[in-house]
Coordinates of C-alpha atoms and ligand atoms in Angstrom, one line a residue:
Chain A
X1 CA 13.1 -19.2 -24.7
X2 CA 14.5 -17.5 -27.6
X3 CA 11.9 -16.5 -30.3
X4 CA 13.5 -17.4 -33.7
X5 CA 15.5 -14.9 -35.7
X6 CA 16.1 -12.6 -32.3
X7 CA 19.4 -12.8 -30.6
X8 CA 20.2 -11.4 -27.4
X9 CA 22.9 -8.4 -27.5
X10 CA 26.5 -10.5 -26.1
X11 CA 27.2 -8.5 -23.1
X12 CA 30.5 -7.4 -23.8
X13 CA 31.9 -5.4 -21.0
X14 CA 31.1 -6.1 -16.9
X15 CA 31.4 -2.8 -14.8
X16 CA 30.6 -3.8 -10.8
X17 CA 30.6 0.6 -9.6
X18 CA 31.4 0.9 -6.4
X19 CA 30.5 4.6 -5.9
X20 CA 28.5 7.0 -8.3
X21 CA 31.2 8.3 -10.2
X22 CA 32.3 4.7 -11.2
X23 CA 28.7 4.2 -12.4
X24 CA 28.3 7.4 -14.2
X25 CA 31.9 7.5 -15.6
X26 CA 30.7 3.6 -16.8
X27 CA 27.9 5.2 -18.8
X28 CA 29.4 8.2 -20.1
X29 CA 29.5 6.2 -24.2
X30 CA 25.9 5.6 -23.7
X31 CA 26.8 1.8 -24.1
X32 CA 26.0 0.8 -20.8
X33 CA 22.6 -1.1 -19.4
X34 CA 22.1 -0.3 -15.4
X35 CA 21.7 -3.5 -13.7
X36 CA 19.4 -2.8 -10.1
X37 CA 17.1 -5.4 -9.2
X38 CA 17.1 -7.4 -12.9
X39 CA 13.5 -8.3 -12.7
X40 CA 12.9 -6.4 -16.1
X41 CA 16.2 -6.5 -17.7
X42 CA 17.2 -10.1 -16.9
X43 CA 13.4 -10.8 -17.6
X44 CA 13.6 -9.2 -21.1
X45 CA 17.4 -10.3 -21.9
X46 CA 16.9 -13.3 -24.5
X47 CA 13.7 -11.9 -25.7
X48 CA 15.6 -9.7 -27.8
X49 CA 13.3 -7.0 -27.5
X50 CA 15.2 -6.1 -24.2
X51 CA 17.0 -2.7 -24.1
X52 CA 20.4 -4.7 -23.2
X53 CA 23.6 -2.5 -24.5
X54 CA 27.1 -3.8 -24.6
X55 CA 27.9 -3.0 -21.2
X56 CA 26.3 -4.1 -17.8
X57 CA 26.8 -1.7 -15.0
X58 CA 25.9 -3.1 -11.9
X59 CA 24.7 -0.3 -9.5
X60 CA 23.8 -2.2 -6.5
X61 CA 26.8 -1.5 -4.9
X62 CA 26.7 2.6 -5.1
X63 CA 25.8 3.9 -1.7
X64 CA 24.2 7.3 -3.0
X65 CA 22.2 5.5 -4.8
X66 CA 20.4 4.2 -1.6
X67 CA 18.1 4.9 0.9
X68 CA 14.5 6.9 2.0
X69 CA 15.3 9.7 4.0
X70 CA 13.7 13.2 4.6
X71 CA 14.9 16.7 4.6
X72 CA 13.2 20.3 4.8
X73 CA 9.9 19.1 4.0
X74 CA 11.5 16.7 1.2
X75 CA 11.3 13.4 1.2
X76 CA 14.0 11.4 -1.4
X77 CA 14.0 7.7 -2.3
X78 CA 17.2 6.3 -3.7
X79 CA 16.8 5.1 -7.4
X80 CA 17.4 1.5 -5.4
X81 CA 14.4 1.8 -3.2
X82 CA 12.9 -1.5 -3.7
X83 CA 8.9 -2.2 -3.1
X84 CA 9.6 -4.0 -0.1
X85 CA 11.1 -0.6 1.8
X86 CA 7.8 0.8 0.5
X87 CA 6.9 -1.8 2.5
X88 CA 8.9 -1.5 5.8
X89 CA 10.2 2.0 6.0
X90 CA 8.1 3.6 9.3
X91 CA 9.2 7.0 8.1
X92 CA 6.9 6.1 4.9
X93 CA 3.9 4.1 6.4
X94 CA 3.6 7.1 8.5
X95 CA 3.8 9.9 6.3
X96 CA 3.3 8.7 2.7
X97 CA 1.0 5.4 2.9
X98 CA 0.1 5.5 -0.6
X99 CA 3.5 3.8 -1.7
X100 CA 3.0 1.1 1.1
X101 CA -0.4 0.4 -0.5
X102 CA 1.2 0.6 -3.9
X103 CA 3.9 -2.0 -3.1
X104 CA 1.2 -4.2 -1.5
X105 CA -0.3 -4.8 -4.7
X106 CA 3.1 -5.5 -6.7
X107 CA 4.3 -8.6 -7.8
X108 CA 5.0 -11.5 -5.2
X109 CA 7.1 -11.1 -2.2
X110 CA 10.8 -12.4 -3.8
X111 CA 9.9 -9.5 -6.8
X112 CA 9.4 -6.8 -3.9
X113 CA 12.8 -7.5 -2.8
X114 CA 14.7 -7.2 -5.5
X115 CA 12.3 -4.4 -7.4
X116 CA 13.1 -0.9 -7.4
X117 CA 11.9 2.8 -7.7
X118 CA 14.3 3.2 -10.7
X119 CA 13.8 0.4 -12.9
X120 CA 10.4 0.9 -12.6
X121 CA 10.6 4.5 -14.1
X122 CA 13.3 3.6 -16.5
X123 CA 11.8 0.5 -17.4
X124 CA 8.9 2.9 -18.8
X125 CA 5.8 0.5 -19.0
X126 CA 2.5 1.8 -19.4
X127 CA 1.1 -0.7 -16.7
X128 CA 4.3 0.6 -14.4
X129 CA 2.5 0.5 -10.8
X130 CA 5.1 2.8 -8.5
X131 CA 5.1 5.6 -11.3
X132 CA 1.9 5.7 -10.7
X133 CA 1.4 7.4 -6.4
X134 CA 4.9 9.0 -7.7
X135 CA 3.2 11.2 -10.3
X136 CA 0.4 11.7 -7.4
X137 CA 2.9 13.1 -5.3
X138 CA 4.2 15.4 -8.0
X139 CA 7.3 13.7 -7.6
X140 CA 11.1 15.1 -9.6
X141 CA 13.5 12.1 -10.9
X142 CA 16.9 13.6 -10.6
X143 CA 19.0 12.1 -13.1
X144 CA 22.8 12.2 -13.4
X145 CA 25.5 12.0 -15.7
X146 CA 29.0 12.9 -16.4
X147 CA 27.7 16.2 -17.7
X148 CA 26.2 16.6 -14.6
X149 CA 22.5 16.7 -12.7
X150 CA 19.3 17.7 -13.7
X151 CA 15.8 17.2 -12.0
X152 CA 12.3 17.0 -14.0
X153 CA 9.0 15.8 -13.2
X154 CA 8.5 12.5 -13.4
X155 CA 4.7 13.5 -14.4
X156 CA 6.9 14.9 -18.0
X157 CA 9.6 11.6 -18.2
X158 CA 7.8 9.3 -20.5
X159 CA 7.6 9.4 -23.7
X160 CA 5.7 5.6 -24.9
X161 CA 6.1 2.2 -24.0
X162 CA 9.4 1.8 -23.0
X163 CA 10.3 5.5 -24.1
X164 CA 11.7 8.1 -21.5
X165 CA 13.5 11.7 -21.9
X166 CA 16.4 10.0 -20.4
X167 CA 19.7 10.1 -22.4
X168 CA 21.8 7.1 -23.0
X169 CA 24.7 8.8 -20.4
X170 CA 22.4 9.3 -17.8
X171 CA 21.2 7.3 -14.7
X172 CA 18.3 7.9 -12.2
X173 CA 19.7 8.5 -8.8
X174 CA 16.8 9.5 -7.0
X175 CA 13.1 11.3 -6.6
X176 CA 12.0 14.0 -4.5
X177 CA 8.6 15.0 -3.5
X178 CA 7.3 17.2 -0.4
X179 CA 6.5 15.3 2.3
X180 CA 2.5 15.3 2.3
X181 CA 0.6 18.2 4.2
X182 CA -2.1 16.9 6.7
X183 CA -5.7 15.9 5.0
X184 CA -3.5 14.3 2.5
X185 CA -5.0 11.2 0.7
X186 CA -3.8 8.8 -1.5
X187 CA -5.2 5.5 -2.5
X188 CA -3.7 2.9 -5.2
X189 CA -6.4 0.8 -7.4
X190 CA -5.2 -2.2 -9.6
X191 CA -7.4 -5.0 -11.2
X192 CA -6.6 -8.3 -12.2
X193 CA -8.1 -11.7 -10.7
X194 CA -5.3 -12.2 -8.0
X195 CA -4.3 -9.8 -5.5
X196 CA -0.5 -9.8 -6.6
X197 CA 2.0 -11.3 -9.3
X198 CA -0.6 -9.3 -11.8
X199 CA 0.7 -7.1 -14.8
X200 CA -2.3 -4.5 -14.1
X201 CA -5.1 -4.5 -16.8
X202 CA -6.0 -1.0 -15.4
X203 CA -4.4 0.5 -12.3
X204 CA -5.3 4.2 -10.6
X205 CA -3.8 6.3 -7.9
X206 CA -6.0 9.5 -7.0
X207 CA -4.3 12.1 -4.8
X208 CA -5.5 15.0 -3.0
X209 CA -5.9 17.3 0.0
X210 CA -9.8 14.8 1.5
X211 CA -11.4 18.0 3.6
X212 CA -15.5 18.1 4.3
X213 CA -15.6 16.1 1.2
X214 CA -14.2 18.2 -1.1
X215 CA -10.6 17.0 -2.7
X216 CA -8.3 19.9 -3.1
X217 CA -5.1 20.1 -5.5
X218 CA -6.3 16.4 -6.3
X219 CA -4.0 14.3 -8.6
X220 CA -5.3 11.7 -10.9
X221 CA -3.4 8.8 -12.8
X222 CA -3.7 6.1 -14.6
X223 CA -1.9 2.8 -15.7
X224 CA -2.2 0.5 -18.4
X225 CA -4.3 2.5 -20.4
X226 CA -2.5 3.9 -22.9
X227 CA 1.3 4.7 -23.8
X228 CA 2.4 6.3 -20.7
X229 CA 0.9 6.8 -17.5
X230 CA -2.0 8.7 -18.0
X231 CA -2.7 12.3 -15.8
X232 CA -6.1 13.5 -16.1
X233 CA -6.0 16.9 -15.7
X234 CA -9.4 18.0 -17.5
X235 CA -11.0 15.7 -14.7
X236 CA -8.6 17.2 -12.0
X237 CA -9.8 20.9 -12.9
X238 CA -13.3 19.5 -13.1
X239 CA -13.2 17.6 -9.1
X240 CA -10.4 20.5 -8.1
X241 CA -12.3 22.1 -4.3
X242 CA -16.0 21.0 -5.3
X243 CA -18.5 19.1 -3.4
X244 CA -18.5 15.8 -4.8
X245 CA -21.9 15.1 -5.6
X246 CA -23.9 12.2 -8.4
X247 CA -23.8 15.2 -11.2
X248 CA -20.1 15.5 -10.6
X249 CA -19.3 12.3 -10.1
X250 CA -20.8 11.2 -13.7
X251 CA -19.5 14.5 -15.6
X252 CA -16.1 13.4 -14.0
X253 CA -16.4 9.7 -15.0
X254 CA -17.1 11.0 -18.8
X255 CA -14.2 13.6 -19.1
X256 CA -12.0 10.5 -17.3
X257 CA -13.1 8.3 -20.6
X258 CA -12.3 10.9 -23.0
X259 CA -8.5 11.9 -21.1
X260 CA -7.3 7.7 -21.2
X261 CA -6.6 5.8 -24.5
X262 CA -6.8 2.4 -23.6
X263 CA -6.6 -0.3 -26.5
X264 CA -7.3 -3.9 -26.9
X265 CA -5.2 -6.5 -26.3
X266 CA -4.4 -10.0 -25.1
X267 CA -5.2 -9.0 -21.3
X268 CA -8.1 -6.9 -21.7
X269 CA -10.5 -4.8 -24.4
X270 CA -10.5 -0.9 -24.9
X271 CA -13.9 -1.6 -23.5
X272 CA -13.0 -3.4 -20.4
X273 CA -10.4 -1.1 -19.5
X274 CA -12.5 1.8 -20.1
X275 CA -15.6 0.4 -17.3
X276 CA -12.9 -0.5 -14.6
X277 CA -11.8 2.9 -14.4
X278 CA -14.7 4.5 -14.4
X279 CA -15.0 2.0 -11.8
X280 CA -12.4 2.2 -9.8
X281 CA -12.9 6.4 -9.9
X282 CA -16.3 6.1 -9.1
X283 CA -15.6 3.8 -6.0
X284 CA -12.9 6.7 -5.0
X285 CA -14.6 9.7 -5.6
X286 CA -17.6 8.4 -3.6
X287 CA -15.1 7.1 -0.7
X288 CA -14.4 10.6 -0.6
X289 CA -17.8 12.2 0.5
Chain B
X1 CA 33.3 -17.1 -25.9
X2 CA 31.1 -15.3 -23.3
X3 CA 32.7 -13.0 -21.0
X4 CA 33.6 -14.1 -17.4
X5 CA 33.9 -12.1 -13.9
X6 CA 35.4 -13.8 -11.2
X7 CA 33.4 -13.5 -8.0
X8 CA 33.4 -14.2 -4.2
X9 CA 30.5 -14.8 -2.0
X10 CA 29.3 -16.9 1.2
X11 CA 27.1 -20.2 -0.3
X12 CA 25.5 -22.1 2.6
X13 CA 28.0 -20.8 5.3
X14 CA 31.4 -21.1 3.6
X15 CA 33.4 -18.7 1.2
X16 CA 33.5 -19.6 -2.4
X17 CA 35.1 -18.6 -5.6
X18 CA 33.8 -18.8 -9.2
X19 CA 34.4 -17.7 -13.0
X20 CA 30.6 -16.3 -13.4
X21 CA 29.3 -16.0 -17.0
X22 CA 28.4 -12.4 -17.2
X23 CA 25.2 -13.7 -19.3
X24 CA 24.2 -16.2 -16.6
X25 CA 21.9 -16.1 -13.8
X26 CA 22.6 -17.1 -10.2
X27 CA 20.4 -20.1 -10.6
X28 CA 22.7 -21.8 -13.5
X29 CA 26.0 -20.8 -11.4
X30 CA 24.4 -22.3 -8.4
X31 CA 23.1 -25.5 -10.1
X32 CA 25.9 -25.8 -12.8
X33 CA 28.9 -24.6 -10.8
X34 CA 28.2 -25.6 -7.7
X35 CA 26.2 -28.4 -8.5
X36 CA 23.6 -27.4 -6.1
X37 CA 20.2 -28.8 -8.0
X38 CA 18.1 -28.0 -4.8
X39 CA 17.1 -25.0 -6.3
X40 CA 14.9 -25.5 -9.5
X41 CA 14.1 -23.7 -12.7
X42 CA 10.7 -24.0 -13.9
X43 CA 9.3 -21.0 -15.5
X44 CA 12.9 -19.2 -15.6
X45 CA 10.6 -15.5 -15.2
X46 CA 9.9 -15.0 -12.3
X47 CA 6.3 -16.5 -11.7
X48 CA 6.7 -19.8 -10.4
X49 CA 9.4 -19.2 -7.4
X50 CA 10.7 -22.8 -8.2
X51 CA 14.3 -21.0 -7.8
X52 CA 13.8 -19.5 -4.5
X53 CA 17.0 -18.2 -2.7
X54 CA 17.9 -16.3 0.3
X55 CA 20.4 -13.4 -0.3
X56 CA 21.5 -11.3 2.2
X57 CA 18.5 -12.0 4.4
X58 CA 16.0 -11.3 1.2
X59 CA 14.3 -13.9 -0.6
X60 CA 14.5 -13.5 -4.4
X61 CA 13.9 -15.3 -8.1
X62 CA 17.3 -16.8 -8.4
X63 CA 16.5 -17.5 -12.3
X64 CA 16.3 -13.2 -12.5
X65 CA 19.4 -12.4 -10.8
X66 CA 22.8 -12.0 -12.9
X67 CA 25.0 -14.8 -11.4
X68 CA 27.9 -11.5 -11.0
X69 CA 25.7 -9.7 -9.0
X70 CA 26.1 -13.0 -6.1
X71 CA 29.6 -10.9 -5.4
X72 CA 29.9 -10.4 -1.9
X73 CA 27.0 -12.1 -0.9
X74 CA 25.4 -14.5 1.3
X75 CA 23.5 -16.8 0.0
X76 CA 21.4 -19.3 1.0
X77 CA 19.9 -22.6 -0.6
X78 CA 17.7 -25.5 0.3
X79 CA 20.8 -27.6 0.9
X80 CA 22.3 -24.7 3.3
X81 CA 19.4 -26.1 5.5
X82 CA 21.0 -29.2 6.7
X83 CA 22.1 -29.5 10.1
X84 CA 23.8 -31.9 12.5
X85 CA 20.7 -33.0 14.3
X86 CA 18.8 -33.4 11.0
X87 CA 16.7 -31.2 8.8
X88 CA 15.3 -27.7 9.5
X89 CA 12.2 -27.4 11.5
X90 CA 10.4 -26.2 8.1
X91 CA 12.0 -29.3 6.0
X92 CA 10.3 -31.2 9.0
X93 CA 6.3 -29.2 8.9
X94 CA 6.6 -29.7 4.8
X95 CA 7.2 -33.5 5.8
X96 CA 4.3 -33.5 8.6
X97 CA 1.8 -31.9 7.0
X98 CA 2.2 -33.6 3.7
X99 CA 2.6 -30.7 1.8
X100 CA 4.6 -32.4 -0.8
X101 CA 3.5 -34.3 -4.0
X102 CA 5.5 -34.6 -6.9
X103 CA 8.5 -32.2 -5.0
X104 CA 9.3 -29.7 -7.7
X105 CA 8.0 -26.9 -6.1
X106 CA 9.0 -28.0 -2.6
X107 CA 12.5 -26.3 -2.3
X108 CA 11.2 -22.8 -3.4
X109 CA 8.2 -22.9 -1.4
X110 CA 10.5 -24.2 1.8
X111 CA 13.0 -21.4 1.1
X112 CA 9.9 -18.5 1.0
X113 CA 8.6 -20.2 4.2
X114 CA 12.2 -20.1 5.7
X115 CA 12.2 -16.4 4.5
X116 CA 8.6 -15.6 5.8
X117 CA 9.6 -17.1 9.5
X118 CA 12.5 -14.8 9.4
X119 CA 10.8 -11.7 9.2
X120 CA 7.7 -13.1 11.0
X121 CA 7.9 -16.3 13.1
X122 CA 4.1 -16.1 13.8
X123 CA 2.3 -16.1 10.4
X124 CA -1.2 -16.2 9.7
X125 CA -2.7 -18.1 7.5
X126 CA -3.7 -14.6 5.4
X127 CA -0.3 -13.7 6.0
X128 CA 1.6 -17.2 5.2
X129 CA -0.9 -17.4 1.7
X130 CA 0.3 -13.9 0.7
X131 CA 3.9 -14.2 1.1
X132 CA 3.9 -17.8 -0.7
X133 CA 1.9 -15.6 -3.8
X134 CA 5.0 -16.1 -5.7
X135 CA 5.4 -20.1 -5.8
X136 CA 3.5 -22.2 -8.1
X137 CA 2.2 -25.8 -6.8
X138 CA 0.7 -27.8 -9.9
X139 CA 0.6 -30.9 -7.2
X140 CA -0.8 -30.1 -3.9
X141 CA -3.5 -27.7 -3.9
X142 CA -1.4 -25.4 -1.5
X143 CA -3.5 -26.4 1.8
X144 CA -1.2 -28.2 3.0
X145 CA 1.4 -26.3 2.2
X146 CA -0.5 -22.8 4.0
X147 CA -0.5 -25.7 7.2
X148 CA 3.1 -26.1 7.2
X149 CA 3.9 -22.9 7.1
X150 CA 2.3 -21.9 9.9
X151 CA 3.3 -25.1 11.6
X152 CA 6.3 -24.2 11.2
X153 CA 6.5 -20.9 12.4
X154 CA 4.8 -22.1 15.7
X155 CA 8.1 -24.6 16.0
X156 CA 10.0 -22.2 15.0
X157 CA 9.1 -20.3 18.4
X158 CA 9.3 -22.9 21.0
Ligands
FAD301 C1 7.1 -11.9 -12.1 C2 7.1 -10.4 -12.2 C3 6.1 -9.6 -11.7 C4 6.1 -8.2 -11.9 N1 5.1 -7.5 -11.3 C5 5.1 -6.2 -11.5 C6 4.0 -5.4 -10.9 O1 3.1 -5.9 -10.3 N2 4.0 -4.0 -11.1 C7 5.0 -3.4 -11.8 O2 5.0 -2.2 -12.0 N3 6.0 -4.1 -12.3 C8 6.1 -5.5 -12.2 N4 7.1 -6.2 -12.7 C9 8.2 -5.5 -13.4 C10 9.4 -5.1 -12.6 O3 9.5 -5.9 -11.4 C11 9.4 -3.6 -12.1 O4 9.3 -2.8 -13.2 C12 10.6 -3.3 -11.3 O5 10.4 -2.0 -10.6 C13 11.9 -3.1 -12.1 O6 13.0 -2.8 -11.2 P1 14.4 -3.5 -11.2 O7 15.2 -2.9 -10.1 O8 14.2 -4.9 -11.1 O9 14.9 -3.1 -12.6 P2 16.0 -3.7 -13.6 O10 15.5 -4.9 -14.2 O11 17.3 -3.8 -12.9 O12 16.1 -2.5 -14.6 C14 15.0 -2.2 -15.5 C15 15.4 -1.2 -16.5 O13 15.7 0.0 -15.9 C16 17.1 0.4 -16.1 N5 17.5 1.0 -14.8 C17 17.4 0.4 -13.6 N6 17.8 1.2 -12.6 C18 18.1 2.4 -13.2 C19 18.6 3.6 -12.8 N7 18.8 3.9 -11.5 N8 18.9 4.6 -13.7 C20 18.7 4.3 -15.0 N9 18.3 3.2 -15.5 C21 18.0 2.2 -14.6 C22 17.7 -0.9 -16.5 O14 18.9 -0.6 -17.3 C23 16.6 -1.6 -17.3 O15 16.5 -1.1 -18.6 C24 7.2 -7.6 -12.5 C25 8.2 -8.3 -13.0 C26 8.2 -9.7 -12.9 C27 9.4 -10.5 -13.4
FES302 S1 12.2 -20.4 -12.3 FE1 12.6 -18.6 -11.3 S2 10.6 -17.9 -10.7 FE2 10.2 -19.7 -12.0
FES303 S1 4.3 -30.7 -5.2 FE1 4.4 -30.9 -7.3 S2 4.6 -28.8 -7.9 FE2 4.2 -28.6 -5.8

């Protein structure tokens, strides 16, 4: 339904790219909305707060845009990856099971198919669920353009709600992170009464190197709880190599609270927000002892 | 006037052409169009599943995909699902079981089921109540509707 005095943008250009360079050369005016799996752009189109341009440039047919493959220690997911190859992909569920669990928790079953790895990093919401084991994984988004390619980490992409460093020109084509080393843990946290179809009210993926108890090089991120994903790296430094004992476990729990800026809204209170991930890190951080 | 894009794709087994509105979604080409009201709109966001499709093997929201991006596809609907010798053995465990009230819901949830057997023609009950997390029953109380599925997937095999 449309909400009075908002109009949605007329789409007035229809590029169908059959290879990267069609797509990129369709963006090049910065007047073009990528089309993958439309769950958030057909979603948002008549709200008119959508980020619809003038032009829709469908990408689903771009081969390079596909596919989870692995190279020299470096696994790369296509920008169409969708949760359901999260899902399926063996070389995955072996090596990197923290996206499988990820996916698990994501939407219903005819959203996993269509979702993808892209739109869910360009789309930019806070309560974004795949960002999430990405930024655990210390994952780079390579973006392209005509002017060419450039890599970041996705842990320095987003800006606010809906707010990226990505230009107008550019697309995502893919992200990169080394394949996991052995020990390697990763476990994906996200609340809400059902287990799927649930815009997370607080979501958490903690990362690490799990040895005698100790997390080593440990990553931790939150969802939903403030502008952006939310890295705690004052609690990461804190955990980082130590036995994870009931002192260390509360000081962590407190320096957590003070690294997240939850607020209150229609789904949940700051409050709320704040005890479920204490929660949730609590319930982690003991599974690891 | 909206802008067009003619397309081709398979619907239900047989080539087809169409002007698509590039503002429209596959649901509205498919029940406008094609007059093919099988497939329903309810919430038109993607929580209910009322509009379940099969494309290219996958089931998806047809109210969330651009009716453009059909191009080259093949698609399936609730009334692809006819056959010579009658309806399809999940039409037929809907109808056993009684897993349909008032209807609305019923083509979705057949097309998910259909979907669910295809990847997996044994489903557990877990597994058949998880995959049908999408689709929205205000009727039924979805008990019956968890009992065709697997009913139908045990037909499915023999
Ligand atoms: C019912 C429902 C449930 C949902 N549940 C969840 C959930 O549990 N967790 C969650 O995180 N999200 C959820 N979402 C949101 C959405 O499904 C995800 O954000 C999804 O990953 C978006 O991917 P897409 O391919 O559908 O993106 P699209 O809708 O195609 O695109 C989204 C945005 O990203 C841009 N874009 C897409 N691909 C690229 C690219 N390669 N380069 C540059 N820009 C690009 C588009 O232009 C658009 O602005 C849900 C949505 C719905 C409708
Ligand atoms: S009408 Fe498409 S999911 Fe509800
Ligand atoms: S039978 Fe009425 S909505 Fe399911």
């Amino acid at each position: 339904m449309l909400p009075q005095n908002k109009c949605p943008p007329e789409i007035e250009d229809y590029v169908s790219a059959q290879s990267l360079a069609e797509a990129v050369a369709a963006m090049a005016d910065g007047q073009g909305s990528a089309l993958a799996g439309g769950s958030d752009l057909w979603a948002q189109k008549d709200s008119g707060n959508g980020r619809m341009r003038k032009r829709l440039v469908n990408i689903n047919r771009v081969p390079d845009l596909r596919g989870v493959s692995e190279a020299g220690g470096v696994i790369r997911l296509g920008a169409l990856t969708t949760m359901t190859e999260l899902l399926e992909s063996t070389l995955l569920r072996d090596k990197v099971p923290v996206l499988a669990k990820t996916a698990d928790r994501f939407a219903s079953s005819q959203i996993r198919n269509v979702a993808t790895i892209g739109g869910n990093i360009a789309n930019a919401s806070p309560a974004g669920d795949a960002v999430l084991p990405l930024i655990g994984l210390d994952a780079q988004v390579e973006l392209v353009s005509k002017r060419g390619k450039r890599s970041l980490p996705l842990d320095s992409f987003f800006r606010g709600p809906g707010k990226t460093v990505m230009e107008a020109d550019e697309l995502i084509a893919a992200v990169e992170f080394a394949t996991p080393p052995k020990g390697f843990h990763g476990v994906f946290c996200k609340s809400g009464p059902r287990p799927a179809l649930e815009i997370s009210v607080v979501a958490m993926c903690l990362t690490g190197i799990l040895k005698g108890g100790k997390l080593t090089g440990p990553r931790l991120v939150f969802g939903a709880v403030g502008p952006t994903p939310m890295r705690c790296v004052k609690t990461e430094a804190l955990i980082d190599g130590k036995a994870l004992d009931d002192a260390l476990i509360a000081e962590a729990l407190a320096i957590m609270a003070t690294e997240i800026a939850p607020i209150d809204d229609f789904r949940a209170s700051k409050w709320y927000r704040t005890q479920m991930a204490q929660t949730f890190l609590e319930a982690e951080l003991n599974a690891c002892r | 006037m909206s802008l067009t894009h003619k397309i081709t794709f398979a619907l239900n087994g047989k080539p087809v052409r169409a002007d698509a509105d590039v503002a429209s979604s596959a649901l509205e080409l498919l029940r406008g169009a094609f007059e093919l009201g099988g497939t329903k709109l309810a919430c038109g966001e993607g929580e209910c599943g009322a509009c379940t499709i099969i494309v290219d093997g996958r089931s998806r929201n047809s109210c969330l995909m651009p009716a453009v991006d059909l191009e080259g596809r093949e698609v399936l609907t609730v009334e692809g699902l006819w056959r010579e010798d009658g309806i399809d053995p999940v039409q037929q465990a809907f109808v056993d079981e009684g897993a349909i009230q008032c209807g609305f819901c019923t083509p979705g949830m057949i097309m998910q089921t259909k979907y669910l057997l295809s990847r997996n023609p044994d489903l557990t009950a877990e597994e058949a109540e998880r995959g049908l997390e999408g689709n929205v029953c205000r009727c039924t109380g979805y008990k019956k509707i968890i009992a065709a599925a697997i009913g139908a997937g045990t037909g499915a095999r023999d």
